[in-house]
XYZ file of N, CA, C and O in Angstrom:
468
model
N -11.583 3.485 -18.026
C -12.205 4.283 -16.969
C -12.382 5.720 -17.407
O -11.634 6.221 -18.248
N -13.383 6.340 -16.842
C -13.688 7.744 -17.114
C -13.416 8.568 -15.874
O -13.844 8.198 -14.774
N -12.714 9.675 -16.038
C -12.497 10.617 -14.951
C -13.307 11.872 -15.232
O -13.356 12.368 -16.367
N -13.942 12.390 -14.187
C -14.784 13.570 -14.293
C -14.345 14.609 -13.280
O -14.140 14.303 -12.103
N -14.196 15.836 -13.745
C -13.781 16.931 -12.862
C -14.767 18.077 -13.016
O -14.929 18.644 -14.098
N -15.437 18.423 -11.897
C -16.404 19.513 -11.896
C -15.745 20.821 -11.495
O -14.747 20.846 -10.779
N -16.378 21.916 -11.910
C -15.972 23.246 -11.474
C -17.187 24.175 -11.565
O -18.151 23.851 -12.248
N -17.086 25.301 -10.874
C -18.117 26.327 -11.025
C -19.046 26.498 -9.863
O -19.920 27.375 -9.896
N -18.918 25.706 -8.812
C -19.785 25.898 -7.655
C -19.429 27.142 -6.874
O -18.457 27.826 -7.187
N -20.242 27.420 -5.862
C -19.952 28.582 -5.015
C -21.174 29.047 -4.271
O -22.180 28.346 -4.184
N -21.054 30.250 -3.737
C -22.128 30.869 -2.964
C -22.816 31.913 -3.830
O -22.144 32.759 -4.447
N -24.139 31.861 -3.855
C -24.904 32.817 -4.663
C -26.179 33.185 -3.899
O -26.690 32.381 -3.113
N -26.660 34.387 -4.132
C -27.882 34.823 -3.479
C -29.102 34.228 -4.188
O -29.038 33.895 -5.380
N -30.208 34.100 -3.479
C -31.442 33.639 -4.118
C -31.775 34.494 -5.337
O -31.641 35.726 -5.292
N -32.175 33.820 -6.421
C -32.462 34.496 -7.670
C -31.248 34.627 -8.584
O -31.406 35.036 -9.741
N -30.101 34.287 -8.072
C -28.876 34.397 -8.868
C -28.653 33.205 -9.778
O -29.492 32.312 -9.873
N -27.481 33.222 -10.448
C -27.148 32.193 -11.418
C -25.745 31.654 -11.186
O -24.883 32.365 -10.663
N -25.557 30.407 -11.570
C -24.245 29.782 -11.591
C -24.185 28.847 -12.787
O -25.223 28.330 -13.229
N -22.980 28.620 -13.267
C -22.806 27.619 -14.311
C -21.763 26.598 -13.842
O -20.633 26.971 -13.530
N -22.156 25.357 -13.850
C -21.255 24.253 -13.524
C -20.706 23.641 -14.797
O -21.410 23.556 -15.814
N -19.452 23.219 -14.725
C -18.822 22.542 -15.843
C -18.277 21.205 -15.368
O -17.896 21.063 -14.195
N -18.231 20.249 -16.272
C -17.674 18.930 -15.955
C -16.911 18.431 -17.167
O -17.499 18.230 -18.238
N -15.609 18.255 -16.995
C -14.754 17.771 -18.071
C -14.450 16.295 -17.882
O -14.045 15.877 -16.781
N -14.649 15.545 -18.923
C -14.388 14.101 -18.887
C -13.063 13.787 -19.568
O -12.688 14.427 -20.551
N -12.379 12.798 -19.032
C -11.125 12.334 -19.635
C -11.063 10.815 -19.456
O -11.877 10.230 -18.758
N -10.078 10.214 -20.102
C -9.947 8.761 -20.030
C -10.707 8.131 -21.174
O -10.609 8.552 -22.312
N -11.492 7.119 -20.870
C -12.227 6.347 -21.895
C -13.505 7.072 -22.314
O -14.615 6.543 -22.189
N -13.363 8.273 -22.838
C -14.515 9.103 -23.161
C -15.352 8.514 -24.289
O -16.532 8.824 -24.417
N -14.719 7.656 -25.109
C -15.439 7.040 -26.225
C -16.578 6.149 -25.728
O -17.521 5.852 -26.454
N -16.490 5.731 -24.457
C -17.505 4.836 -23.904
C -18.708 5.565 -23.325
O -19.707 4.938 -22.968
N -18.638 6.892 -23.284
C -19.700 7.664 -22.638
C -20.905 7.804 -23.569
O -20.769 8.237 -24.715
N -22.070 7.446 -23.063
C -23.324 7.654 -23.813
C -24.093 8.840 -23.217
O -24.535 9.716 -23.939
N -24.263 8.835 -21.912
C -25.006 9.902 -21.257
C -24.151 10.567 -20.183
O -23.305 9.909 -19.556
N -24.378 11.845 -20.004
C -23.751 12.575 -18.900
C -24.855 13.290 -18.140
O -25.895 13.645 -18.712
N -24.634 13.458 -16.876
C -25.693 14.073 -16.079
C -25.162 14.770 -14.851
O -23.966 14.706 -14.528
N -26.075 15.438 -14.181
C -25.799 16.109 -12.924
C -26.749 15.570 -11.863
O -27.970 15.513 -12.090
N -26.186 15.191 -10.753
C -26.935 14.797 -9.578
C -26.627 15.808 -8.470
O -25.641 16.536 -8.547
N -27.451 15.808 -7.454
C -27.154 16.629 -6.291
C -27.583 15.909 -5.012
O -28.470 15.075 -5.030
N -26.899 16.270 -3.935
C -27.226 15.694 -2.645
C -27.179 16.771 -1.583
O -26.105 17.375 -1.366
N -28.316 17.017 -0.975
C -28.410 17.985 0.108
C -28.201 17.259 1.440
O -28.424 16.034 1.516
N -27.800 17.972 2.484
C -27.588 17.324 3.782
C -28.832 16.580 4.249
O -29.930 17.114 4.224
N -28.641 15.316 4.623
C -29.754 14.527 5.138
C -30.685 13.976 4.098
O -31.704 13.357 4.432
N -30.352 14.200 2.819
C -31.224 13.725 1.750
C -30.475 12.782 0.828
O -29.249 12.758 0.809
N -31.222 12.016 0.051
C -30.609 11.110 -0.904
C -30.147 11.885 -2.148
O -30.665 12.956 -2.454
N -29.183 11.307 -2.828
C -28.718 11.891 -4.088
C -29.836 11.789 -5.113
O -30.476 10.742 -5.239
N -30.071 12.865 -5.849
C -31.144 12.889 -6.834
C -30.630 13.383 -8.180
O -29.734 14.217 -8.256
N -31.245 12.883 -9.243
C -30.902 13.324 -10.579
C -31.450 14.735 -10.797
O -32.626 14.993 -10.530
N -30.620 15.604 -11.303
C -31.038 16.973 -11.656
C -31.345 17.045 -13.145
O -32.400 17.531 -13.551
N -30.406 16.577 -13.964
C -30.581 16.631 -15.400
C -29.592 15.665 -16.044
O -28.519 15.400 -15.485
N -29.958 15.177 -17.221
C -29.040 14.314 -17.984
C -29.198 14.591 -19.460
O -30.255 15.092 -19.917
N -28.160 14.249 -20.208
C -28.159 14.466 -21.654
C -27.375 13.352 -22.318
O -26.296 12.960 -21.827
N -27.930 12.805 -23.380
C -27.226 11.748 -24.121
C -26.335 12.366 -25.209
O -26.446 13.561 -25.513
N -25.487 11.557 -25.806
C -24.635 12.074 -26.860
C -25.428 12.407 -28.108
O -24.920 13.064 -29.012
N -26.708 11.975 -28.153
C -27.598 12.367 -29.245
C -28.426 13.585 -28.914
O -29.202 14.071 -29.769
N -28.297 14.099 -27.707
C -28.986 15.326 -27.330
C -30.303 15.144 -26.597
O -31.007 16.139 -26.332
N -30.673 13.929 -26.246
C -31.912 13.725 -25.480
C -31.676 14.170 -24.029
O -30.688 13.803 -23.415
N -32.623 14.956 -23.525
C -32.466 15.601 -22.218
C -33.597 15.242 -21.289
O -34.761 15.149 -21.704
N -33.247 15.068 -20.013
C -34.221 14.850 -18.951
C -33.913 15.847 -17.845
O -32.740 16.041 -17.488
N -34.950 16.463 -17.298
C -34.821 17.343 -16.123
C -35.713 16.829 -15.009
O -36.805 16.311 -15.243
N -35.286 17.044 -13.789
C -36.172 16.801 -12.655
C -37.215 17.908 -12.647
O -36.977 19.032 -13.107
N -38.377 17.610 -12.106
C -39.447 18.607 -12.075
C -39.046 19.853 -11.290
O -39.487 20.961 -11.588
N -38.210 19.670 -10.301
C -37.848 20.786 -9.422
C -36.966 21.829 -10.109
O -36.858 22.956 -9.605
N -36.368 21.491 -11.240
C -35.466 22.451 -11.889
C -35.924 22.836 -13.282
O -35.312 23.703 -13.921
N -36.998 22.237 -13.781
C -37.479 22.546 -15.127
C -37.771 24.032 -15.254
O -38.413 24.626 -14.392
N -37.317 24.617 -16.350
C -37.554 26.028 -16.586
C -36.515 26.936 -15.956
O -36.483 28.141 -16.243
N -35.666 26.387 -15.073
C -34.644 27.190 -14.412
C -33.237 26.727 -14.767
O -32.329 27.566 -14.848
N -33.051 25.452 -14.934
C -31.725 24.904 -15.238
C -31.688 24.432 -16.687
O -32.703 23.976 -17.245
N -30.503 24.532 -17.280
C -30.293 24.076 -18.645
C -29.018 23.241 -18.709
O -27.951 23.732 -18.307
N -29.147 22.023 -19.183
C -27.968 21.168 -19.365
C -27.561 21.221 -20.835
O -28.425 21.281 -21.725
N -26.267 21.238 -21.082
C -25.767 21.207 -22.445
C -24.472 20.411 -22.474
O -23.857 20.157 -21.422
N -24.068 20.057 -23.662
C -22.916 19.168 -23.797
C -22.119 19.555 -25.016
O -22.688 19.788 -26.079
N -20.816 19.640 -24.875
C -19.910 19.870 -25.981
C -19.131 18.582 -26.187
O -18.175 18.274 -25.464
N -19.577 17.796 -27.169
C -18.957 16.491 -27.378
C -17.484 16.613 -27.816
O -16.668 15.762 -27.487
N -17.173 17.669 -28.524
C -15.795 17.846 -28.981
C -14.849 18.084 -27.823
O -13.671 17.722 -27.879
N -15.370 18.711 -26.758
C -14.544 19.000 -25.574
C -14.793 18.004 -24.453
O -14.205 18.114 -23.386
N -15.679 17.041 -24.701
C -16.008 16.053 -23.652
C -16.418 16.739 -22.365
O -15.982 16.364 -21.265
N -17.247 17.768 -22.501
C -17.625 18.591 -21.356
C -19.143 18.754 -21.323
O -19.772 18.913 -22.364
N -19.694 18.699 -20.124
C -21.114 18.952 -19.924
C -21.259 20.141 -18.981
O -20.433 20.331 -18.082
N -22.287 20.944 -19.238
C -22.516 22.145 -18.456
C -23.910 22.104 -17.816
O -24.822 21.462 -18.329
N -24.036 22.823 -16.721
C -25.344 23.004 -16.113
C -25.490 24.488 -15.787
O -24.829 24.999 -14.889
N -26.306 25.156 -16.563
C -26.610 26.563 -16.313
C -27.792 26.638 -15.356
O -28.874 26.111 -15.646
N -27.571 27.252 -14.213
C -28.579 27.303 -13.150
C -29.010 28.751 -12.958
O -28.191 29.590 -12.551
N -30.254 29.031 -13.252
C -30.809 30.366 -13.084
C -31.911 30.354 -12.017
O -32.418 29.295 -11.660
N -32.270 31.524 -11.554
C -33.342 31.675 -10.567
C -33.142 30.715 -9.401
O -34.052 30.008 -8.968
N -31.922 30.685 -8.884
C -31.581 29.742 -7.840
C -32.354 30.002 -6.558
O -32.637 31.164 -6.209
N -32.705 28.924 -5.885
C -33.469 28.978 -4.645
C -32.646 28.337 -3.505
O -31.764 27.508 -3.791
N -32.929 28.712 -2.269
C -32.195 28.079 -1.159
C -32.271 26.550 -1.186
O -31.297 25.879 -0.807
N -33.377 26.012 -1.655
C -33.522 24.558 -1.709
C -32.668 23.896 -2.795
O -32.605 22.681 -2.870
N -31.997 24.696 -3.608
C -31.039 24.159 -4.577
C -29.681 23.910 -3.940
O -28.789 23.351 -4.584
N -29.524 24.349 -2.701
C -28.253 24.156 -2.003
C -27.953 22.666 -1.858
O -28.776 21.901 -1.334
N -26.791 22.257 -2.320
C -26.409 20.838 -2.310
C -25.001 20.708 -2.860
O -24.436 21.662 -3.400
N -24.467 19.516 -2.735
C -23.260 19.157 -3.478
C -23.717 18.592 -4.806
O -24.558 17.682 -4.843
N -23.204 19.146 -5.885
C -23.572 18.731 -7.221
C -22.486 17.812 -7.785
O -21.295 18.148 -7.749
N -22.914 16.678 -8.306
C -22.010 15.682 -8.844
C -22.246 15.487 -10.341
O -23.389 15.359 -10.773
N -21.186 15.416 -11.073
C -21.230 15.062 -12.482
C -21.150 13.539 -12.577
O -20.459 12.895 -11.779
N -21.854 12.985 -13.563
C -21.866 11.538 -13.735
C -21.855 11.184 -15.213
O -22.324 11.968 -16.052
N -21.359 10.013 -15.509
C -21.320 9.522 -16.883
C -21.784 8.064 -16.923
O -21.547 7.308 -15.971
N -22.444 7.720 -18.033
C -22.961 6.368 -18.193
C -22.650 5.842 -19.578
O -22.766 6.575 -20.551
N -22.268 4.587 -19.671
C -22.117 3.962 -20.982
C -23.481 3.560 -21.538
O -24.504 3.600 -20.818
N -23.527 3.182 -22.784
C -24.777 2.797 -23.423
C -25.471 1.660 -22.657
O -24.828 0.669 -22.354
N -26.739 1.844 -22.366
C -27.538 0.796 -21.768
C -27.252 0.486 -20.326
O -27.754 -0.500 -19.791
N -26.457 1.300 -19.672
C -26.104 1.041 -18.274
C -26.340 2.276 -17.439
O -26.410 3.392 -17.953
N -26.435 2.112 -16.111
C -26.660 3.270 -15.251
C -25.405 4.122 -15.104
O -24.309 3.698 -15.496
N -25.574 5.302 -14.550
C -24.434 6.154 -14.275
C -23.465 5.446 -13.320
O -23.881 4.954 -12.278
N -22.208 5.403 -13.723
C -21.249 4.633 -12.936
C -19.925 5.353 -12.712
O -19.100 4.867 -11.939
N -19.700 6.463 -13.392
C -18.530 7.272 -13.171
C -18.970 8.574 -12.545
O -19.953 9.185 -12.997
N -18.241 9.007 -11.521
C -18.669 10.162 -10.723
C -17.512 11.138 -10.524
O -16.376 10.727 -10.339
N -17.856 12.415 -10.513
C -16.883 13.420 -10.143
C -16.801 13.556 -8.634
O -17.525 12.863 -7.903
N -15.956 14.462 -8.184
C -15.736 14.612 -6.741
C -16.796 15.475 -6.076
O -16.913 15.488 -4.858
N -17.569 16.190 -6.870
C -18.624 17.038 -6.352
C -18.191 18.469 -6.173
O -17.017 18.756 -5.916
N -19.118 19.381 -6.347
C -18.868 20.801 -6.123
C -20.040 21.403 -5.345
O -21.199 21.105 -5.629
N -19.719 22.176 -4.333
C -20.742 22.725 -3.452
C -21.417 23.944 -4.088
O -20.746 24.848 -4.563
N -22.739 23.926 -4.058
C -23.539 25.087 -4.443
C -24.361 25.490 -3.231
O -25.100 24.689 -2.683
N -24.174 26.744 -2.830
C -24.906 27.253 -1.675
C -25.696 28.487 -2.106
O -25.113 29.436 -2.647
N -27.005 28.471 -1.889
C -27.863 29.584 -2.230
C -28.375 30.199 -0.933
O -29.164 29.589 -0.224
N -27.875 31.369 -0.643
C -28.211 31.990 0.635
C -28.005 33.499 0.544
O -27.126 33.970 -0.179
N -28.820 34.208 1.294
C -28.660 35.660 1.373
C -27.799 36.032 2.558
O -27.526 37.222 2.784
């Protein structure tokens, strides 16, 4: 099993920045992809960004050019640098991990990001 622990959420003004971190432990050798999802009140959980252990990256259209995902394989940690934050980015952000050829199946507890003046 893989355990994921997020950190770095909080309250920020529109236009500001935050960096989320997610540390993986347990069966980390089984991880192929790591990603960030988010869920706003009343909405479905959506993929924000993902990165494979080979460095292939996917971003949702809503965050392209503003968010950057990165991964430190030596530390089993994935980061999400969020710049130019907008109120519509407000959500609970979840870290996720997936083994090769399978969907995301390990989840962190979530961290709240609130963008408000």
